[in-house]
Amino acid sequence: MAAPAQLGLQNAASPIMEELIAFHDHALMIIFLISSLVLYIISLMLTTKLTHTSTMNAQEIEMIWTILPAMILIMIALPSLRILYMTDEFNKPYLTLKAIGHQWYWSYEYSDYEDLAFDSYIMPTYFLEPGEFRLLEVDNRTTLPMEADIRVLISSQDVLHSWAVPSLGVKTDAIPGRLNQAMVASMRPGLYYGQCSEICGSNHSFMPIVLEFIYFQDFEVWASYLYIV
Amino acid sequence: MAEEMKAKLKNYKTAPFDSRFPNQNQTRNCWQNYLDFHRCEKALSAKGDDVSVCQWYRRVYKSLCPISWVTDWDEQWADGTFPGRSELAAPPSPASSVLLPRW
């Protein structure tokens, strides 16, 4: 989850998110360099007493400031497209999870074997234990196995919502009548938090998502308990 | 064929990649498997064959489709008001109509 007053992206829990962070750093560095250069040139322009009133042509500099930006844009576009296609890759999933948005909670279904389903409401602030996070905790966490490719199918029962988990680089709209597919995989066990990302009414800010990634063997135990319940 | 299907069903983990639906929108994948299950049951029971091979489609649509959609469609099927009836009557065609469920 995000630390207080955090500016940057959250730590990556999946390989895709690592690539996204790397691309973000690359693009941001280019932006900082260009902005600094432009600001510097502006300051030079504003503080000189020299004048030049007879510019007729400037062939060389025109060439430079056309070719160089084109090259910079290509250097941004190539990694961008590479990541775009990487996020669309479909690996053989181990498990299918359905995340259905409601006003104002998420419900999760694991239907590969039995119909396991539960609702996930926000934990009201009054009921938080010490150390838990306000407006981020839920009563039933979505438990998943780590190091497994998981297909998440996202939909909605009423209005538009959006299922987002920043650590995993996922944000997919929940549209009524439509099933949107996203792939999720975590490299390590842990708790990953997200929040609804499409305005959906008065409690839009109060329908968080908590994914709990655990070891395979523990996941099978958890799934069998869910069935009994 | 039935033995292969039984083996496939035994090793079923989750709905596999379907190249007919390679993109993000999997609505049609869910719908198509639901239709294919009923079409398979109808065709095989009409011929008097073993209907258990149709279980593959059932597993796939159960994996993909939200439980509420399946419940609604099962009720409609029982009532005879299932909107996909016309698609079931015709043989499967790649250029089938773009009529989507629930819209």
XYZ file of C-alpha atoms in Angstrom:
332
model
C 0.000 0.000 0.000
C 1.047 3.635 -0.246
C 3.026 5.272 2.529
C 1.781 8.631 3.866
C 2.514 11.488 1.450
C 3.988 9.024 -1.049
C 4.655 10.619 -4.441
C 5.957 7.736 -6.526
C 4.553 4.389 -7.590
C 4.145 1.597 -5.077
C 6.694 -1.219 -4.898
C 6.118 -3.803 -7.585
C 4.741 -7.201 -6.686
C 4.619 -8.535 -10.228
C 7.048 -8.546 -13.175
C 4.685 -6.385 -15.236
C 4.637 -3.720 -12.559
C 8.445 -3.764 -12.462
C 8.512 -3.085 -16.192
C 5.959 -0.290 -15.776
C 8.062 1.323 -13.052
C 11.186 1.114 -15.218
C 9.374 2.682 -18.164
C 7.923 5.394 -15.933
C 11.413 6.259 -14.651
C 12.773 6.310 -18.205
C 10.026 8.606 -19.534
C 10.145 10.862 -16.488
C 13.916 11.273 -16.796
C 13.511 12.384 -20.406
C 10.794 14.831 -19.339
C 12.985 16.275 -16.560
C 15.945 16.669 -18.932
C 13.910 18.444 -21.582
C 12.160 20.676 -19.068
C 15.447 21.648 -17.406
C 16.993 22.411 -20.780
C 14.047 24.573 -21.824
C 13.962 26.420 -18.489
C 17.681 27.056 -18.727
C 17.377 28.413 -22.258
C 14.472 30.637 -21.220
C 16.538 32.045 -18.375
C 19.395 32.698 -20.786
C 17.070 34.452 -23.213
C 15.656 36.666 -20.521
C 18.989 37.732 -19.060
C 21.024 38.706 -22.091
C 21.734 42.183 -23.394
C 22.661 40.877 -26.856
C 20.238 41.367 -29.728
C 20.038 39.898 -33.182
C 17.658 41.517 -35.604
C 18.600 39.962 -38.903
C 17.892 36.258 -38.725
C 17.127 35.042 -42.218
C 17.622 31.302 -42.037
C 18.963 28.865 -39.486
C 19.230 25.652 -41.370
C 21.552 23.835 -38.993
C 19.638 24.410 -35.791
C 16.338 23.665 -37.492
C 17.746 20.279 -38.471
C 18.924 19.606 -34.936
C 15.728 20.531 -33.196
C 13.689 18.422 -35.572
C 15.792 15.276 -35.703
C 16.650 15.181 -32.000
C 13.028 15.299 -30.741
C 12.073 12.661 -33.304
C 14.770 10.386 -31.926
C 13.680 11.073 -28.372
C 10.086 10.226 -29.252
C 11.166 6.943 -30.791
C 13.152 6.175 -27.637
C 9.961 6.650 -25.655
C 7.605 4.891 -28.057
C 9.531 1.638 -28.408
C 9.578 0.656 -24.719
C 6.019 1.924 -24.397
C 4.692 -0.352 -27.124
C 6.731 -3.245 -25.768
C 5.092 -2.916 -22.382
C 1.676 -2.401 -23.920
C 1.890 -5.729 -25.687
C 3.380 -7.365 -22.620
C 0.393 -6.396 -20.499
C -1.882 -8.019 -23.083
C -0.018 -11.303 -23.017
C -2.132 -14.180 -21.944
C -0.244 -16.880 -20.038
C -1.898 -20.172 -19.168
C -3.831 -19.287 -16.039
C -3.811 -21.527 -13.000
C -7.002 -20.061 -11.594
C -9.894 -17.830 -12.614
C -11.181 -15.229 -10.174
C -14.280 -13.182 -10.854
C -14.486 -9.750 -9.252
C -17.948 -8.243 -9.428
C -18.519 -4.635 -8.420
C -21.601 -3.616 -6.510
C -22.660 -0.437 -4.814
C -20.578 -0.372 -2.601
C -18.564 -3.545 -2.198
C -16.807 -6.171 -4.284
C -17.854 -9.785 -4.479
C -15.441 -12.515 -5.527
C -16.201 -15.866 -7.102
C -13.922 -18.870 -7.526
C -15.896 -21.217 -9.761
C -13.295 -23.552 -11.250
C -14.328 -26.452 -9.061
C -17.140 -25.530 -6.705
C -19.002 -22.237 -6.631
C -17.064 -20.414 -3.935
C -18.247 -16.844 -3.506
C -18.103 -14.150 -0.861
C -18.598 -10.414 -0.443
C -15.840 -8.042 0.564
C -17.002 -4.956 2.438
C -14.828 -2.189 3.823
C -13.878 -2.595 7.449
C -15.461 0.416 9.205
C -12.915 2.566 11.003
C -14.533 1.765 14.351
C -13.685 -1.926 13.988
C -10.045 -1.583 12.982
C -7.389 -3.332 15.047
C -4.220 -1.388 15.900
C -1.900 -1.395 12.903
C -4.638 -1.803 10.310
C -5.144 0.760 7.586
C -8.098 3.150 7.595
C -10.359 2.968 4.509
C -8.249 0.132 3.076
C -9.097 -2.940 5.114
C -11.922 -5.304 4.260
C -13.775 -7.975 6.178
C -13.018 -10.833 3.743
C -9.725 -10.606 1.902
C -9.341 -12.123 -1.530
C -6.872 -14.954 -1.034
C -4.793 -16.111 -3.980
C -1.758 -18.343 -4.539
C 1.548 -16.587 -5.235
C 3.765 -17.283 -8.245
C 0.734 -18.390 -10.267
C -0.835 -16.682 -13.251
C -4.364 -15.778 -12.293
C -7.036 -14.694 -14.734
C -9.311 -12.065 -13.203
C -12.660 -11.435 -14.873
C -14.116 -8.147 -13.805
C -17.715 -7.090 -14.133
C -20.357 -5.136 -12.318
C -23.818 -5.796 -11.030
C -25.051 -2.216 -11.226
C -22.994 0.832 -12.246
C -19.452 1.371 -13.509
C -16.683 0.542 -11.073
C -12.991 -0.121 -11.621
C -10.880 -2.838 -10.013
C -7.430 -1.479 -9.313
C -4.426 -2.856 -7.420
C -1.437 -0.521 -7.979
C 1.266 -2.921 -6.734
C 0.298 -5.375 -9.432
C -0.163 -2.785 -12.166
C -3.843 -3.620 -12.617
C -6.698 -1.237 -13.240
C -9.624 -2.620 -15.189
C -13.108 -1.172 -15.545
C -16.064 -3.101 -14.179
C -18.844 -2.652 -16.694
C -22.316 -4.121 -16.233
C -23.008 -6.773 -18.837
C -19.375 -7.125 -19.825
C -16.536 -9.383 -18.649
C -13.132 -7.728 -18.742
C -10.097 -9.925 -18.411
C -6.889 -9.020 -16.596
C -3.922 -11.198 -15.661
C -2.493 -10.981 -12.177
C 0.582 -12.657 -10.726
C 2.531 -11.918 -7.577
C 6.160 -12.863 -7.078
C 5.914 -12.869 -3.306
C 3.375 -13.423 -0.532
C 1.799 -10.387 1.051
C -1.142 -8.021 1.221
C -1.818 -5.756 -1.726
C -4.332 -2.956 -1.448
C -6.376 -1.138 -4.035
C -9.427 1.044 -4.266
C -12.387 1.401 -6.592
C -11.280 3.632 -9.440
C -14.467 4.707 -11.177
C -17.008 7.011 -9.575
C -19.958 4.920 -8.572
C -21.981 6.853 -6.048
C -21.738 8.084 -2.511
C -19.470 5.322 -1.166
C -17.149 5.129 -4.122
C -14.184 5.929 -1.850
C -15.193 3.203 0.577
C -15.003 -0.022 -1.396
C -11.388 -1.148 -1.217
C -9.748 -4.294 -2.547
C -7.325 -6.414 -0.547
C -5.484 -9.286 -2.177
C -3.757 -11.724 0.126
C -1.164 -13.807 -1.670
C -0.107 -16.979 0.150
C 1.811 -20.175 -0.548
C 0.165 -22.784 -2.746
C -0.378 -25.363 -0.021
C -1.957 -22.778 2.246
C -4.189 -21.664 -0.587
C -5.609 -25.123 -1.027
C -6.330 -25.313 2.697
C -8.042 -21.925 2.573
C -10.188 -22.912 -0.384
C -11.355 -26.062 1.361
C -12.382 -24.054 4.440
C -14.325 -21.653 2.273
C -16.261 -24.527 0.809
C -17.228 -25.832 4.210
C -18.416 -22.371 5.258
C -13.287 -39.419 -27.710
C -15.242 -39.799 -24.518
C -12.120 -41.147 -22.774
C -10.070 -38.141 -23.918
C -12.815 -35.849 -22.676
C -12.902 -37.622 -19.303
C -9.122 -37.220 -19.000
C -9.378 -33.548 -19.941
C -12.122 -33.033 -17.383
C -10.106 -34.784 -14.688
C -7.135 -32.502 -15.324
C -9.276 -29.388 -15.575
C -7.707 -26.438 -13.793
C -9.481 -23.470 -15.301
C -10.857 -22.310 -18.629
C -7.967 -22.408 -21.121
C -7.084 -19.750 -23.645
C -9.639 -19.665 -26.475
C -8.205 -18.166 -29.634
C -11.700 -17.145 -30.775
C -11.692 -14.618 -27.947
C -8.137 -13.320 -27.695
C -8.923 -9.851 -26.341
C -9.889 -8.246 -23.100
C -13.637 -8.597 -23.610
C -14.516 -12.149 -22.589
C -18.283 -11.693 -22.450
C -18.806 -13.632 -25.647
C -16.545 -16.447 -24.402
C -18.849 -17.007 -21.409
C -21.985 -16.711 -23.541
C -20.693 -19.017 -26.259
C -19.753 -21.792 -23.837
C -23.146 -21.603 -22.169
C -24.816 -21.932 -25.545
C -22.454 -24.718 -26.597
C -23.277 -26.695 -23.463
C -26.977 -26.604 -24.164
C -26.456 -27.193 -27.857
C -24.241 -30.203 -27.076
C -26.762 -31.661 -24.617
C -29.603 -31.149 -27.064
C -27.715 -32.710 -29.960
C -26.328 -35.686 -28.066
C -29.496 -36.532 -26.208
C -31.411 -36.373 -29.482
C -29.015 -38.994 -30.871
C -29.122 -40.949 -27.623
C -25.343 -40.524 -27.042
C -23.472 -40.043 -23.791
C -24.125 -36.483 -22.632
C -21.238 -36.382 -20.165
C -18.813 -35.107 -22.814
C -20.742 -31.819 -22.691
C -19.431 -31.301 -19.171
C -16.358 -29.548 -20.641
C -18.498 -26.622 -21.776
C -20.207 -26.580 -18.422
C -16.886 -26.367 -16.550
C -15.702 -23.584 -18.826
C -18.811 -21.465 -18.544
C -18.898 -22.021 -14.796
C -15.337 -20.747 -14.579
C -15.968 -17.716 -16.722
C -19.511 -16.558 -16.135
C -20.598 -14.701 -12.988
C -22.838 -16.885 -10.852
C -25.722 -14.389 -11.101
C -25.651 -14.554 -14.916
C -25.731 -18.358 -14.823
C -28.604 -18.372 -12.333
C -30.612 -15.949 -14.482
C -29.952 -17.886 -17.662
C -30.809 -21.213 -15.997
C -34.112 -19.754 -14.812
C -34.842 -18.422 -18.267
C -33.914 -21.761 -19.766
C -36.313 -23.527 -17.392
C -39.067 -21.029 -18.248
C -38.382 -21.344 -21.950
C -37.618 -17.611 -22.216
C -33.861 -17.918 -22.751
C -32.883 -15.229 -25.295
C -30.275 -17.419 -26.956
C -32.912 -19.873 -28.167
C -32.660 -18.732 -31.776
C -28.887 -19.160 -31.762
C -29.370 -22.670 -30.428
C -31.733 -23.594 -33.227
C -29.294 -22.522 -35.965
C -25.954 -24.319 -36.499
C -22.916 -22.445 -35.143
C -21.623 -19.859 -37.568
C -18.483 -17.726 -37.293
C -20.402 -14.652 -38.427
C -23.076 -15.118 -35.776
C -25.015 -12.083 -34.668
C -23.429 -9.586 -32.322
C -26.470 -9.695 -30.036
C -24.959 -9.833 -26.572
C -26.689 -11.050 -23.440
C -28.215 -8.649 -20.920
C -28.117 -5.666 -23.303
